[in-house]
Amino acid sequence: MDFAFMDNLPLVFRNNFLRYFELSQYESFRSLSLASQSSAARAQKIADGEFDKSSVGPGIFTIDRMCRNLGCTPNDLLGYSTPSSSAPTAERIGEPTVEKLVQCYVRSAGHISGFSDYLHYCQIYDEPKDERIFLKVSGRLALASRAANTTDVGYLQDQFFKFDAETRRAIYDGQRTAWENGFGVEAVFLNHPMPERGKRAKFDFLRAAFKTTMADNSKGLVVWCTVVDQ
């Protein structure tokens, strides 16, 4: 058993909880708590780390209800990202298209809540600056997550720095343009070795990016990619 992982489990749990909350349609921890039939302050206490050293935690039934509302499973929060047949609303709704995402963007006036049906297929980034991009969350059905077989933000972020200079510049420019203009759509070709995964990411894809107001009123960039059939 990996005891080091067990020691970090509360932090892993809390960080994943915050990421899924940011991907959700809820505008406050209170609203999530009430929707989950829990005390109004329960989700806020989880986010603040009040249960990190608790011997009983926030309660398995409470977490199960919150997960259902966040579109994830308890395993997702614990870091065991095995897709569940019961929770993901994404499969029921279907994969987004550029047209659908533009509608989400326009109808929500650029608010993250407007994208809630499709965030499992997307990634969220902070503002690109100094020729770098900054990944915050990668949905489990996002193209990058599926290509790498992981939603680990650290791993996926590191891949950017392994691209050649031309590819890094193209990715950065695309995000920067979307950030400055509010949104952007472009075609991209990727040919990137991933030796630690025993594969090479090689495909043409379409990328759509939308500057979005997040639940805490900060700004983020919602990015969706799809492979272009040859």
JSON list of C-alpha atoms in Angstrom, two decimals:
[
{"chain": "A", "resi": 1, "resn": "MET", "atom": "CA", "xyz": [0.00, 0.00, 0.00]},
{"chain": "A", "resi": 2, "resn": "ASP", "atom": "CA", "xyz": [1.23, 3.49, -0.86]},
{"chain": "A", "resi": 3, "resn": "PHE", "atom": "CA", "xyz": [1.16, 5.12, 2.59]},
{"chain": "A", "resi": 4, "resn": "ALA", "atom": "CA", "xyz": [2.51, 8.39, 1.19]},
{"chain": "A", "resi": 5, "resn": "PHE", "atom": "CA", "xyz": [-0.56, 8.58, -1.02]},
{"chain": "A", "resi": 6, "resn": "MET", "atom": "CA", "xyz": [-2.77, 7.90, 2.01]},
{"chain": "A", "resi": 7, "resn": "ASP", "atom": "CA", "xyz": [-1.11, 10.79, 3.86]},
{"chain": "A", "resi": 8, "resn": "ASN", "atom": "CA", "xyz": [-1.95, 13.09, 0.95]},
{"chain": "A", "resi": 9, "resn": "LEU", "atom": "CA", "xyz": [-5.47, 11.75, 0.48]},
{"chain": "A", "resi": 10, "resn": "PRO", "atom": "CA", "xyz": [-7.27, 14.64, 2.24]},
{"chain": "A", "resi": 11, "resn": "LEU", "atom": "CA", "xyz": [-5.43, 17.16, 0.03]},
{"chain": "A", "resi": 12, "resn": "VAL", "atom": "CA", "xyz": [-6.13, 15.13, -3.13]},
{"chain": "A", "resi": 13, "resn": "PHE", "atom": "CA", "xyz": [-9.79, 14.87, -2.13]},
{"chain": "A", "resi": 14, "resn": "ARG", "atom": "CA", "xyz": [-10.14, 18.59, -1.41]},
{"chain": "A", "resi": 15, "resn": "ASN", "atom": "CA", "xyz": [-8.32, 19.73, -4.56]},
{"chain": "A", "resi": 16, "resn": "ASN", "atom": "CA", "xyz": [-10.47, 17.48, -6.74]},
{"chain": "A", "resi": 17, "resn": "PHE", "atom": "CA", "xyz": [-13.60, 18.68, -4.94]},
{"chain": "A", "resi": 18, "resn": "LEU", "atom": "CA", "xyz": [-12.68, 22.29, -5.74]},
{"chain": "A", "resi": 19, "resn": "ARG", "atom": "CA", "xyz": [-11.97, 21.47, -9.38]},
{"chain": "A", "resi": 20, "resn": "TYR", "atom": "CA", "xyz": [-15.29, 19.72, -9.90]},
{"chain": "A", "resi": 21, "resn": "PHE", "atom": "CA", "xyz": [-17.08, 22.55, -8.11]},
{"chain": "A", "resi": 22, "resn": "GLU", "atom": "CA", "xyz": [-15.51, 25.06, -10.50]},
{"chain": "A", "resi": 23, "resn": "LEU", "atom": "CA", "xyz": [-16.70, 22.93, -13.42]},
{"chain": "A", "resi": 24, "resn": "SER", "atom": "CA", "xyz": [-20.24, 22.85, -12.06]},
{"chain": "A", "resi": 25, "resn": "GLN", "atom": "CA", "xyz": [-23.22, 25.14, -12.49]},
{"chain": "A", "resi": 26, "resn": "TYR", "atom": "CA", "xyz": [-23.26, 26.08, -8.80]},
{"chain": "A", "resi": 27, "resn": "GLU", "atom": "CA", "xyz": [-22.41, 29.68, -7.97]},
{"chain": "A", "resi": 28, "resn": "SER", "atom": "CA", "xyz": [-21.79, 29.09, -4.25]},
{"chain": "A", "resi": 29, "resn": "PHE", "atom": "CA", "xyz": [-20.83, 26.29, -1.89]},
{"chain": "A", "resi": 30, "resn": "ARG", "atom": "CA", "xyz": [-24.06, 26.99, -0.01]},
{"chain": "A", "resi": 31, "resn": "SER", "atom": "CA", "xyz": [-26.17, 26.25, -3.10]},
{"chain": "A", "resi": 32, "resn": "LEU", "atom": "CA", "xyz": [-24.31, 22.96, -3.63]},
{"chain": "A", "resi": 33, "resn": "SER", "atom": "CA", "xyz": [-24.86, 21.98, 0.01]},
{"chain": "A", "resi": 34, "resn": "LEU", "atom": "CA", "xyz": [-28.57, 22.71, -0.10]},
{"chain": "A", "resi": 35, "resn": "ALA", "atom": "CA", "xyz": [-28.99, 20.90, -3.42]},
{"chain": "A", "resi": 36, "resn": "SER", "atom": "CA", "xyz": [-27.27, 17.91, -1.80]},
{"chain": "A", "resi": 37, "resn": "GLN", "atom": "CA", "xyz": [-29.65, 17.90, 1.19]},
{"chain": "A", "resi": 38, "resn": "SER", "atom": "CA", "xyz": [-26.85, 18.83, 3.53]},
{"chain": "A", "resi": 39, "resn": "SER", "atom": "CA", "xyz": [-26.26, 21.60, 6.04]},
{"chain": "A", "resi": 40, "resn": "ALA", "atom": "CA", "xyz": [-25.71, 24.94, 4.32]},
{"chain": "A", "resi": 41, "resn": "ALA", "atom": "CA", "xyz": [-22.08, 25.21, 5.41]},
{"chain": "A", "resi": 42, "resn": "ARG", "atom": "CA", "xyz": [-20.98, 21.62, 4.63]},
{"chain": "A", "resi": 43, "resn": "ALA", "atom": "CA", "xyz": [-19.47, 22.21, 1.17]},
{"chain": "A", "resi": 44, "resn": "GLN", "atom": "CA", "xyz": [-17.70, 25.36, 2.38]},
{"chain": "A", "resi": 45, "resn": "LYS", "atom": "CA", "xyz": [-16.16, 23.38, 5.25]},
{"chain": "A", "resi": 46, "resn": "ILE", "atom": "CA", "xyz": [-14.89, 20.76, 2.78]},
{"chain": "A", "resi": 47, "resn": "ALA", "atom": "CA", "xyz": [-13.38, 23.50, 0.61]},
{"chain": "A", "resi": 48, "resn": "ASP", "atom": "CA", "xyz": [-11.74, 25.13, 3.64]},
{"chain": "A", "resi": 49, "resn": "GLY", "atom": "CA", "xyz": [-10.10, 21.85, 4.69]},
{"chain": "A", "resi": 50, "resn": "GLU", "atom": "CA", "xyz": [-12.00, 21.50, 7.98]},
{"chain": "A", "resi": 51, "resn": "PHE", "atom": "CA", "xyz": [-12.38, 17.77, 7.40]},
{"chain": "A", "resi": 52, "resn": "ASP", "atom": "CA", "xyz": [-8.75, 17.14, 6.39]},
{"chain": "A", "resi": 53, "resn": "LYS", "atom": "CA", "xyz": [-7.86, 15.66, 9.79]},
{"chain": "A", "resi": 54, "resn": "SER", "atom": "CA", "xyz": [-11.33, 14.49, 10.77]},
{"chain": "A", "resi": 55, "resn": "SER", "atom": "CA", "xyz": [-11.71, 10.85, 11.80]},
{"chain": "A", "resi": 56, "resn": "VAL", "atom": "CA", "xyz": [-15.21, 10.68, 10.31]},
{"chain": "A", "resi": 57, "resn": "GLY", "atom": "CA", "xyz": [-15.05, 13.14, 7.40]},
{"chain": "A", "resi": 58, "resn": "PRO", "atom": "CA", "xyz": [-18.05, 14.91, 5.87]},
{"chain": "A", "resi": 59, "resn": "GLY", "atom": "CA", "xyz": [-20.05, 11.66, 5.57]},
{"chain": "A", "resi": 60, "resn": "ILE", "atom": "CA", "xyz": [-20.17, 9.16, 2.70]},
{"chain": "A", "resi": 61, "resn": "PHE", "atom": "CA", "xyz": [-23.85, 9.73, 1.93]},
{"chain": "A", "resi": 62, "resn": "THR", "atom": "CA", "xyz": [-23.35, 13.49, 1.82]},
{"chain": "A", "resi": 63, "resn": "ILE", "atom": "CA", "xyz": [-20.38, 13.07, -0.52]},
{"chain": "A", "resi": 64, "resn": "ASP", "atom": "CA", "xyz": [-22.36, 10.71, -2.74]},
{"chain": "A", "resi": 65, "resn": "ARG", "atom": "CA", "xyz": [-25.15, 13.29, -3.13]},
{"chain": "A", "resi": 66, "resn": "MET", "atom": "CA", "xyz": [-22.65, 16.08, -3.79]},
{"chain": "A", "resi": 67, "resn": "CYS", "atom": "CA", "xyz": [-20.87, 13.97, -6.39]},
{"chain": "A", "resi": 68, "resn": "ARG", "atom": "CA", "xyz": [-24.13, 13.35, -8.21]},
{"chain": "A", "resi": 69, "resn": "ASN", "atom": "CA", "xyz": [-24.73, 17.09, -8.33]},
{"chain": "A", "resi": 70, "resn": "LEU", "atom": "CA", "xyz": [-21.14, 17.77, -9.47]},
{"chain": "A", "resi": 71, "resn": "GLY", "atom": "CA", "xyz": [-21.29, 15.14, -12.22]},
{"chain": "A", "resi": 72, "resn": "CYS", "atom": "CA", "xyz": [-18.53, 12.98, -10.75]},
{"chain": "A", "resi": 73, "resn": "THR", "atom": "CA", "xyz": [-18.10, 9.98, -8.44]},
{"chain": "A", "resi": 74, "resn": "PRO", "atom": "CA", "xyz": [-16.46, 9.59, -5.00]},
{"chain": "A", "resi": 75, "resn": "ASN", "atom": "CA", "xyz": [-13.64, 7.76, -6.81]},
{"chain": "A", "resi": 76, "resn": "ASP", "atom": "CA", "xyz": [-13.02, 10.88, -8.91]},
{"chain": "A", "resi": 77, "resn": "LEU", "atom": "CA", "xyz": [-12.60, 12.96, -5.74]},
{"chain": "A", "resi": 78, "resn": "LEU", "atom": "CA", "xyz": [-10.27, 10.38, -4.22]},
{"chain": "A", "resi": 79, "resn": "GLY", "atom": "CA", "xyz": [-8.11, 10.33, -7.33]},
{"chain": "A", "resi": 80, "resn": "TYR", "atom": "CA", "xyz": [-9.29, 7.01, -8.71]},
{"chain": "A", "resi": 81, "resn": "SER", "atom": "CA", "xyz": [-10.69, 8.35, -11.98]},
{"chain": "A", "resi": 82, "resn": "THR", "atom": "CA", "xyz": [-12.52, 5.29, -13.25]},
{"chain": "A", "resi": 83, "resn": "PRO", "atom": "CA", "xyz": [-15.50, 6.32, -15.41]},
{"chain": "A", "resi": 84, "resn": "SER", "atom": "CA", "xyz": [-18.84, 5.37, -13.90]},
{"chain": "A", "resi": 85, "resn": "SER", "atom": "CA", "xyz": [-21.85, 4.23, -15.88]},
{"chain": "A", "resi": 86, "resn": "SER", "atom": "CA", "xyz": [-24.22, 6.05, -13.55]},
{"chain": "A", "resi": 87, "resn": "ALA", "atom": "CA", "xyz": [-22.84, 9.54, -12.96]},
{"chain": "A", "resi": 88, "resn": "PRO", "atom": "CA", "xyz": [-21.53, 11.17, -16.14]},
{"chain": "A", "resi": 89, "resn": "THR", "atom": "CA", "xyz": [-24.21, 13.37, -17.60]},
{"chain": "A", "resi": 90, "resn": "ALA", "atom": "CA", "xyz": [-21.84, 14.07, -20.48]},
{"chain": "A", "resi": 91, "resn": "GLU", "atom": "CA", "xyz": [-22.55, 10.72, -22.16]},
{"chain": "A", "resi": 92, "resn": "ARG", "atom": "CA", "xyz": [-26.28, 11.32, -21.97]},
{"chain": "A", "resi": 93, "resn": "ILE", "atom": "CA", "xyz": [-26.06, 14.84, -23.36]},
{"chain": "A", "resi": 94, "resn": "GLY", "atom": "CA", "xyz": [-23.57, 14.00, -26.09]},
{"chain": "A", "resi": 95, "resn": "GLU", "atom": "CA", "xyz": [-20.35, 15.59, -27.29]},
{"chain": "A", "resi": 96, "resn": "PRO", "atom": "CA", "xyz": [-20.40, 19.34, -27.95]},
{"chain": "A", "resi": 97, "resn": "THR", "atom": "CA", "xyz": [-19.90, 21.04, -31.29]},
{"chain": "A", "resi": 98, "resn": "VAL", "atom": "CA", "xyz": [-18.53, 24.50, -32.03]},
{"chain": "A", "resi": 99, "resn": "GLU", "atom": "CA", "xyz": [-22.07, 25.69, -32.71]},
{"chain": "A", "resi": 100, "resn": "LYS", "atom": "CA", "xyz": [-23.36, 24.36, -29.38]},
{"chain": "A", "resi": 101, "resn": "LEU", "atom": "CA", "xyz": [-20.49, 25.93, -27.45]},
{"chain": "A", "resi": 102, "resn": "VAL", "atom": "CA", "xyz": [-20.97, 29.29, -29.15]},
{"chain": "A", "resi": 103, "resn": "GLN", "atom": "CA", "xyz": [-24.64, 29.10, -28.11]},
{"chain": "A", "resi": 104, "resn": "CYS", "atom": "CA", "xyz": [-23.56, 28.35, -24.52]},
{"chain": "A", "resi": 105, "resn": "TYR", "atom": "CA", "xyz": [-21.19, 31.31, -24.60]},
{"chain": "A", "resi": 106, "resn": "VAL", "atom": "CA", "xyz": [-23.75, 33.75, -26.00]},
{"chain": "A", "resi": 107, "resn": "ARG", "atom": "CA", "xyz": [-26.72, 32.63, -23.91]},
{"chain": "A", "resi": 108, "resn": "SER", "atom": "CA", "xyz": [-24.78, 32.75, -20.65]},
{"chain": "A", "resi": 109, "resn": "ALA", "atom": "CA", "xyz": [-23.05, 36.04, -21.51]},
{"chain": "A", "resi": 110, "resn": "GLY", "atom": "CA", "xyz": [-19.74, 34.22, -21.15]},
{"chain": "A", "resi": 111, "resn": "HIS", "atom": "CA", "xyz": [-20.42, 32.66, -17.72]},
{"chain": "A", "resi": 112, "resn": "ILE", "atom": "CA", "xyz": [-19.04, 29.24, -16.79]},
{"chain": "A", "resi": 113, "resn": "SER", "atom": "CA", "xyz": [-22.52, 28.03, -15.79]},
{"chain": "A", "resi": 114, "resn": "GLY", "atom": "CA", "xyz": [-23.55, 28.16, -19.44]},
{"chain": "A", "resi": 115, "resn": "PHE", "atom": "CA", "xyz": [-21.04, 25.42, -20.29]},
{"chain": "A", "resi": 116, "resn": "SER", "atom": "CA", "xyz": [-22.05, 23.04, -17.48]},
{"chain": "A", "resi": 117, "resn": "ASP", "atom": "CA", "xyz": [-23.46, 20.36, -19.82]},
{"chain": "A", "resi": 118, "resn": "TYR", "atom": "CA", "xyz": [-20.18, 20.05, -21.70]},
{"chain": "A", "resi": 119, "resn": "LEU", "atom": "CA", "xyz": [-17.37, 20.70, -19.22]},
{"chain": "A", "resi": 120, "resn": "HIS", "atom": "CA", "xyz": [-16.39, 17.02, -19.04]},
{"chain": "A", "resi": 121, "resn": "TYR", "atom": "CA", "xyz": [-15.23, 17.47, -22.65]},
{"chain": "A", "resi": 122, "resn": "CYS", "atom": "CA", "xyz": [-13.29, 20.67, -21.94]},
{"chain": "A", "resi": 123, "resn": "GLN", "atom": "CA", "xyz": [-10.24, 22.04, -20.20]},
{"chain": "A", "resi": 124, "resn": "ILE", "atom": "CA", "xyz": [-10.05, 25.27, -18.21]},
{"chain": "A", "resi": 125, "resn": "TYR", "atom": "CA", "xyz": [-6.98, 27.50, -18.29]},
{"chain": "A", "resi": 126, "resn": "ASP", "atom": "CA", "xyz": [-5.90, 30.68, -16.54]},
{"chain": "A", "resi": 127, "resn": "GLU", "atom": "CA", "xyz": [-4.81, 33.68, -18.59]},
{"chain": "A", "resi": 128, "resn": "PRO", "atom": "CA", "xyz": [-1.94, 32.80, -20.94]},
{"chain": "A", "resi": 129, "resn": "LYS", "atom": "CA", "xyz": [1.04, 35.06, -20.39]},
{"chain": "A", "resi": 130, "resn": "ASP", "atom": "CA", "xyz": [4.79, 35.22, -20.95]},
{"chain": "A", "resi": 131, "resn": "GLU", "atom": "CA", "xyz": [4.41, 32.62, -23.74]},
{"chain": "A", "resi": 132, "resn": "ARG", "atom": "CA", "xyz": [3.09, 30.04, -21.28]},
{"chain": "A", "resi": 133, "resn": "ILE", "atom": "CA", "xyz": [-0.31, 28.46, -20.75]},
{"chain": "A", "resi": 134, "resn": "PHE", "atom": "CA", "xyz": [-1.69, 27.49, -17.34]},
{"chain": "A", "resi": 135, "resn": "LEU", "atom": "CA", "xyz": [-4.02, 24.49, -17.09]},
{"chain": "A", "resi": 136, "resn": "LYS", "atom": "CA", "xyz": [-6.40, 24.43, -14.11]},
{"chain": "A", "resi": 137, "resn": "VAL", "atom": "CA", "xyz": [-8.77, 21.53, -14.86]},
{"chain": "A", "resi": 138, "resn": "SER", "atom": "CA", "xyz": [-8.99, 18.85, -17.53]},
{"chain": "A", "resi": 139, "resn": "GLY", "atom": "CA", "xyz": [-12.34, 17.11, -18.00]},
{"chain": "A", "resi": 140, "resn": "ARG", "atom": "CA", "xyz": [-12.10, 13.33, -18.17]},
{"chain": "A", "resi": 141, "resn": "LEU", "atom": "CA", "xyz": [-13.56, 13.32, -21.71]},
{"chain": "A", "resi": 142, "resn": "ALA", "atom": "CA", "xyz": [-11.37, 16.17, -22.95]},
{"chain": "A", "resi": 143, "resn": "LEU", "atom": "CA", "xyz": [-9.26, 15.22, -25.97]},
{"chain": "A", "resi": 144, "resn": "ALA", "atom": "CA", "xyz": [-5.98, 15.70, -24.08]},
{"chain": "A", "resi": 145, "resn": "SER", "atom": "CA", "xyz": [-7.22, 13.58, -21.14]},
{"chain": "A", "resi": 146, "resn": "ARG", "atom": "CA", "xyz": [-8.24, 10.76, -23.45]},
{"chain": "A", "resi": 147, "resn": "ALA", "atom": "CA", "xyz": [-5.01, 10.94, -25.49]},
{"chain": "A", "resi": 148, "resn": "ALA", "atom": "CA", "xyz": [-2.86, 10.75, -22.34]},
{"chain": "A", "resi": 149, "resn": "ASN", "atom": "CA", "xyz": [-5.28, 8.50, -20.42]},
{"chain": "A", "resi": 150, "resn": "THR", "atom": "CA", "xyz": [-5.17, 10.83, -17.42]},
{"chain": "A", "resi": 151, "resn": "THR", "atom": "CA", "xyz": [-6.80, 13.98, -16.06]},
{"chain": "A", "resi": 152, "resn": "ASP", "atom": "CA", "xyz": [-3.74, 14.81, -13.97]},
{"chain": "A", "resi": 153, "resn": "VAL", "atom": "CA", "xyz": [-3.21, 18.55, -14.36]},
{"chain": "A", "resi": 154, "resn": "GLY", "atom": "CA", "xyz": [0.50, 18.40, -13.55]},
{"chain": "A", "resi": 155, "resn": "TYR", "atom": "CA", "xyz": [1.19, 15.76, -16.18]},
{"chain": "A", "resi": 156, "resn": "LEU", "atom": "CA", "xyz": [-0.88, 17.45, -18.87]},
{"chain": "A", "resi": 157, "resn": "GLN", "atom": "CA", "xyz": [0.66, 20.85, -18.11]},
{"chain": "A", "resi": 158, "resn": "ASP", "atom": "CA", "xyz": [4.14, 19.35, -18.43]},
{"chain": "A", "resi": 159, "resn": "GLN", "atom": "CA", "xyz": [3.34, 18.15, -21.95]},
{"chain": "A", "resi": 160, "resn": "PHE", "atom": "CA", "xyz": [3.21, 21.75, -23.12]},
{"chain": "A", "resi": 161, "resn": "PHE", "atom": "CA", "xyz": [6.87, 22.23, -22.23]},
{"chain": "A", "resi": 162, "resn": "LYS", "atom": "CA", "xyz": [7.80, 19.06, -24.16]},
{"chain": "A", "resi": 163, "resn": "PHE", "atom": "CA", "xyz": [6.38, 20.38, -27.43]},
{"chain": "A", "resi": 164, "resn": "ASP", "atom": "CA", "xyz": [8.80, 21.89, -29.93]},
{"chain": "A", "resi": 165, "resn": "ALA", "atom": "CA", "xyz": [9.10, 25.68, -29.92]},
{"chain": "A", "resi": 166, "resn": "GLU", "atom": "CA", "xyz": [6.86, 26.15, -32.97]},
{"chain": "A", "resi": 167, "resn": "THR", "atom": "CA", "xyz": [4.03, 24.07, -31.45]},
{"chain": "A", "resi": 168, "resn": "ARG", "atom": "CA", "xyz": [4.31, 25.83, -28.09]},
{"chain": "A", "resi": 169, "resn": "ARG", "atom": "CA", "xyz": [4.12, 29.19, -29.81]},
{"chain": "A", "resi": 170, "resn": "ALA", "atom": "CA", "xyz": [1.09, 28.18, -31.86]},
{"chain": "A", "resi": 171, "resn": "ILE", "atom": "CA", "xyz": [-0.76, 26.94, -28.76]},
{"chain": "A", "resi": 172, "resn": "TYR", "atom": "CA", "xyz": [0.10, 30.06, -26.82]},
{"chain": "A", "resi": 173, "resn": "ASP", "atom": "CA", "xyz": [-0.88, 32.40, -29.67]},
{"chain": "A", "resi": 174, "resn": "GLY", "atom": "CA", "xyz": [-4.20, 30.61, -30.08]},
{"chain": "A", "resi": 175, "resn": "GLN", "atom": "CA", "xyz": [-5.05, 30.98, -26.40]},
{"chain": "A", "resi": 176, "resn": "ARG", "atom": "CA", "xyz": [-3.81, 34.56, -26.25]},
{"chain": "A", "resi": 177, "resn": "THR", "atom": "CA", "xyz": [-5.95, 35.54, -29.23]},
{"chain": "A", "resi": 178, "resn": "ALA", "atom": "CA", "xyz": [-9.03, 33.91, -27.70]},
{"chain": "A", "resi": 179, "resn": "TRP", "atom": "CA", "xyz": [-8.34, 35.66, -24.39]},
{"chain": "A", "resi": 180, "resn": "GLU", "atom": "CA", "xyz": [-8.08, 39.07, -26.02]},
{"chain": "A", "resi": 181, "resn": "ASN", "atom": "CA", "xyz": [-11.01, 38.62, -28.43]},
{"chain": "A", "resi": 182, "resn": "GLY", "atom": "CA", "xyz": [-13.35, 36.69, -26.12]},
{"chain": "A", "resi": 183, "resn": "PHE", "atom": "CA", "xyz": [-13.27, 33.49, -28.17]},
{"chain": "A", "resi": 184, "resn": "GLY", "atom": "CA", "xyz": [-11.42, 31.79, -30.98]},
{"chain": "A", "resi": 185, "resn": "VAL", "atom": "CA", "xyz": [-11.68, 28.73, -33.26]},
{"chain": "A", "resi": 186, "resn": "GLU", "atom": "CA", "xyz": [-8.79, 27.23, -35.21]},
{"chain": "A", "resi": 187, "resn": "ALA", "atom": "CA", "xyz": [-7.50, 24.04, -36.83]},
{"chain": "A", "resi": 188, "resn": "VAL", "atom": "CA", "xyz": [-4.34, 22.50, -35.35]},
{"chain": "A", "resi": 189, "resn": "PHE", "atom": "CA", "xyz": [-2.02, 19.62, -36.28]},
{"chain": "A", "resi": 190, "resn": "LEU", "atom": "CA", "xyz": [-0.26, 17.80, -33.45]},
{"chain": "A", "resi": 191, "resn": "ASN", "atom": "CA", "xyz": [2.54, 15.23, -33.70]},
{"chain": "A", "resi": 192, "resn": "HIS", "atom": "CA", "xyz": [3.88, 14.71, -30.19]},
{"chain": "A", "resi": 193, "resn": "PRO", "atom": "CA", "xyz": [5.69, 11.68, -28.71]},
{"chain": "A", "resi": 194, "resn": "MET", "atom": "CA", "xyz": [4.53, 10.47, -25.28]},
{"chain": "A", "resi": 195, "resn": "PRO", "atom": "CA", "xyz": [7.11, 7.76, -24.46]},
{"chain": "A", "resi": 196, "resn": "GLU", "atom": "CA", "xyz": [6.04, 7.40, -20.83]},
{"chain": "A", "resi": 197, "resn": "ARG", "atom": "CA", "xyz": [2.56, 6.46, -22.13]},
{"chain": "A", "resi": 198, "resn": "GLY", "atom": "CA", "xyz": [3.96, 4.24, -24.88]},
{"chain": "A", "resi": 199, "resn": "LYS", "atom": "CA", "xyz": [2.25, 6.21, -27.63]},
{"chain": "A", "resi": 200, "resn": "ARG", "atom": "CA", "xyz": [2.41, 9.22, -29.91]},
{"chain": "A", "resi": 201, "resn": "ALA", "atom": "CA", "xyz": [-0.29, 11.88, -30.09]},
{"chain": "A", "resi": 202, "resn": "LYS", "atom": "CA", "xyz": [-0.65, 12.48, -33.81]},
{"chain": "A", "resi": 203, "resn": "PHE", "atom": "CA", "xyz": [-3.80, 14.02, -35.26]},
{"chain": "A", "resi": 204, "resn": "ASP", "atom": "CA", "xyz": [-5.47, 17.05, -36.78]},
{"chain": "A", "resi": 205, "resn": "PHE", "atom": "CA", "xyz": [-7.95, 18.69, -34.47]},
{"chain": "A", "resi": 206, "resn": "LEU", "atom": "CA", "xyz": [-10.25, 21.66, -34.13]},
{"chain": "A", "resi": 207, "resn": "ARG", "atom": "CA", "xyz": [-9.85, 23.88, -31.05]},
{"chain": "A", "resi": 208, "resn": "ALA", "atom": "CA", "xyz": [-12.45, 26.31, -29.71]},
{"chain": "A", "resi": 209, "resn": "ALA", "atom": "CA", "xyz": [-11.64, 28.59, -26.77]},
{"chain": "A", "resi": 210, "resn": "PHE", "atom": "CA", "xyz": [-13.91, 30.93, -24.81]},
{"chain": "A", "resi": 211, "resn": "LYS", "atom": "CA", "xyz": [-12.95, 33.55, -22.24]},
{"chain": "A", "resi": 212, "resn": "THR", "atom": "CA", "xyz": [-15.33, 32.88, -19.37]},
{"chain": "A", "resi": 213, "resn": "THR", "atom": "CA", "xyz": [-16.36, 34.33, -16.04]},
{"chain": "A", "resi": 214, "resn": "MET", "atom": "CA", "xyz": [-15.82, 31.66, -13.38]},
{"chain": "A", "resi": 215, "resn": "ALA", "atom": "CA", "xyz": [-17.97, 30.93, -10.32]},
{"chain": "A", "resi": 216, "resn": "ASP", "atom": "CA", "xyz": [-15.77, 33.20, -8.16]},
{"chain": "A", "resi": 217, "resn": "ASN", "atom": "CA", "xyz": [-15.97, 36.00, -10.78]},
{"chain": "A", "resi": 218, "resn": "SER", "atom": "CA", "xyz": [-12.37, 35.46, -11.91]},
{"chain": "A", "resi": 219, "resn": "LYS", "atom": "CA", "xyz": [-11.67, 34.89, -15.61]},
{"chain": "A", "resi": 220, "resn": "GLY", "atom": "CA", "xyz": [-10.76, 31.59, -17.23]},
{"chain": "A", "resi": 221, "resn": "LEU", "atom": "CA", "xyz": [-10.45, 30.08, -20.69]},
{"chain": "A", "resi": 222, "resn": "VAL", "atom": "CA", "xyz": [-12.71, 27.14, -21.55]},
{"chain": "A", "resi": 223, "resn": "VAL", "atom": "CA", "xyz": [-11.03, 25.10, -24.30]},
{"chain": "A", "resi": 224, "resn": "TRP", "atom": "CA", "xyz": [-12.60, 22.25, -26.30]},
{"chain": "A", "resi": 225, "resn": "CYS", "atom": "CA", "xyz": [-10.82, 20.16, -28.92]},
{"chain": "A", "resi": 226, "resn": "THR", "atom": "CA", "xyz": [-12.06, 17.48, -31.30]},
{"chain": "A", "resi": 227, "resn": "VAL", "atom": "CA", "xyz": [-10.24, 15.33, -33.83]},
{"chain": "A", "resi": 228, "resn": "VAL", "atom": "CA", "xyz": [-10.82, 16.20, -37.48]},
{"chain": "A", "resi": 229, "resn": "ASP", "atom": "CA", "xyz": [-11.54, 13.07, -39.53]},
{"chain": "A", "resi": 230, "resn": "GLN", "atom": "CA", "xyz": [-9.14, 12.42, -42.35]}
]
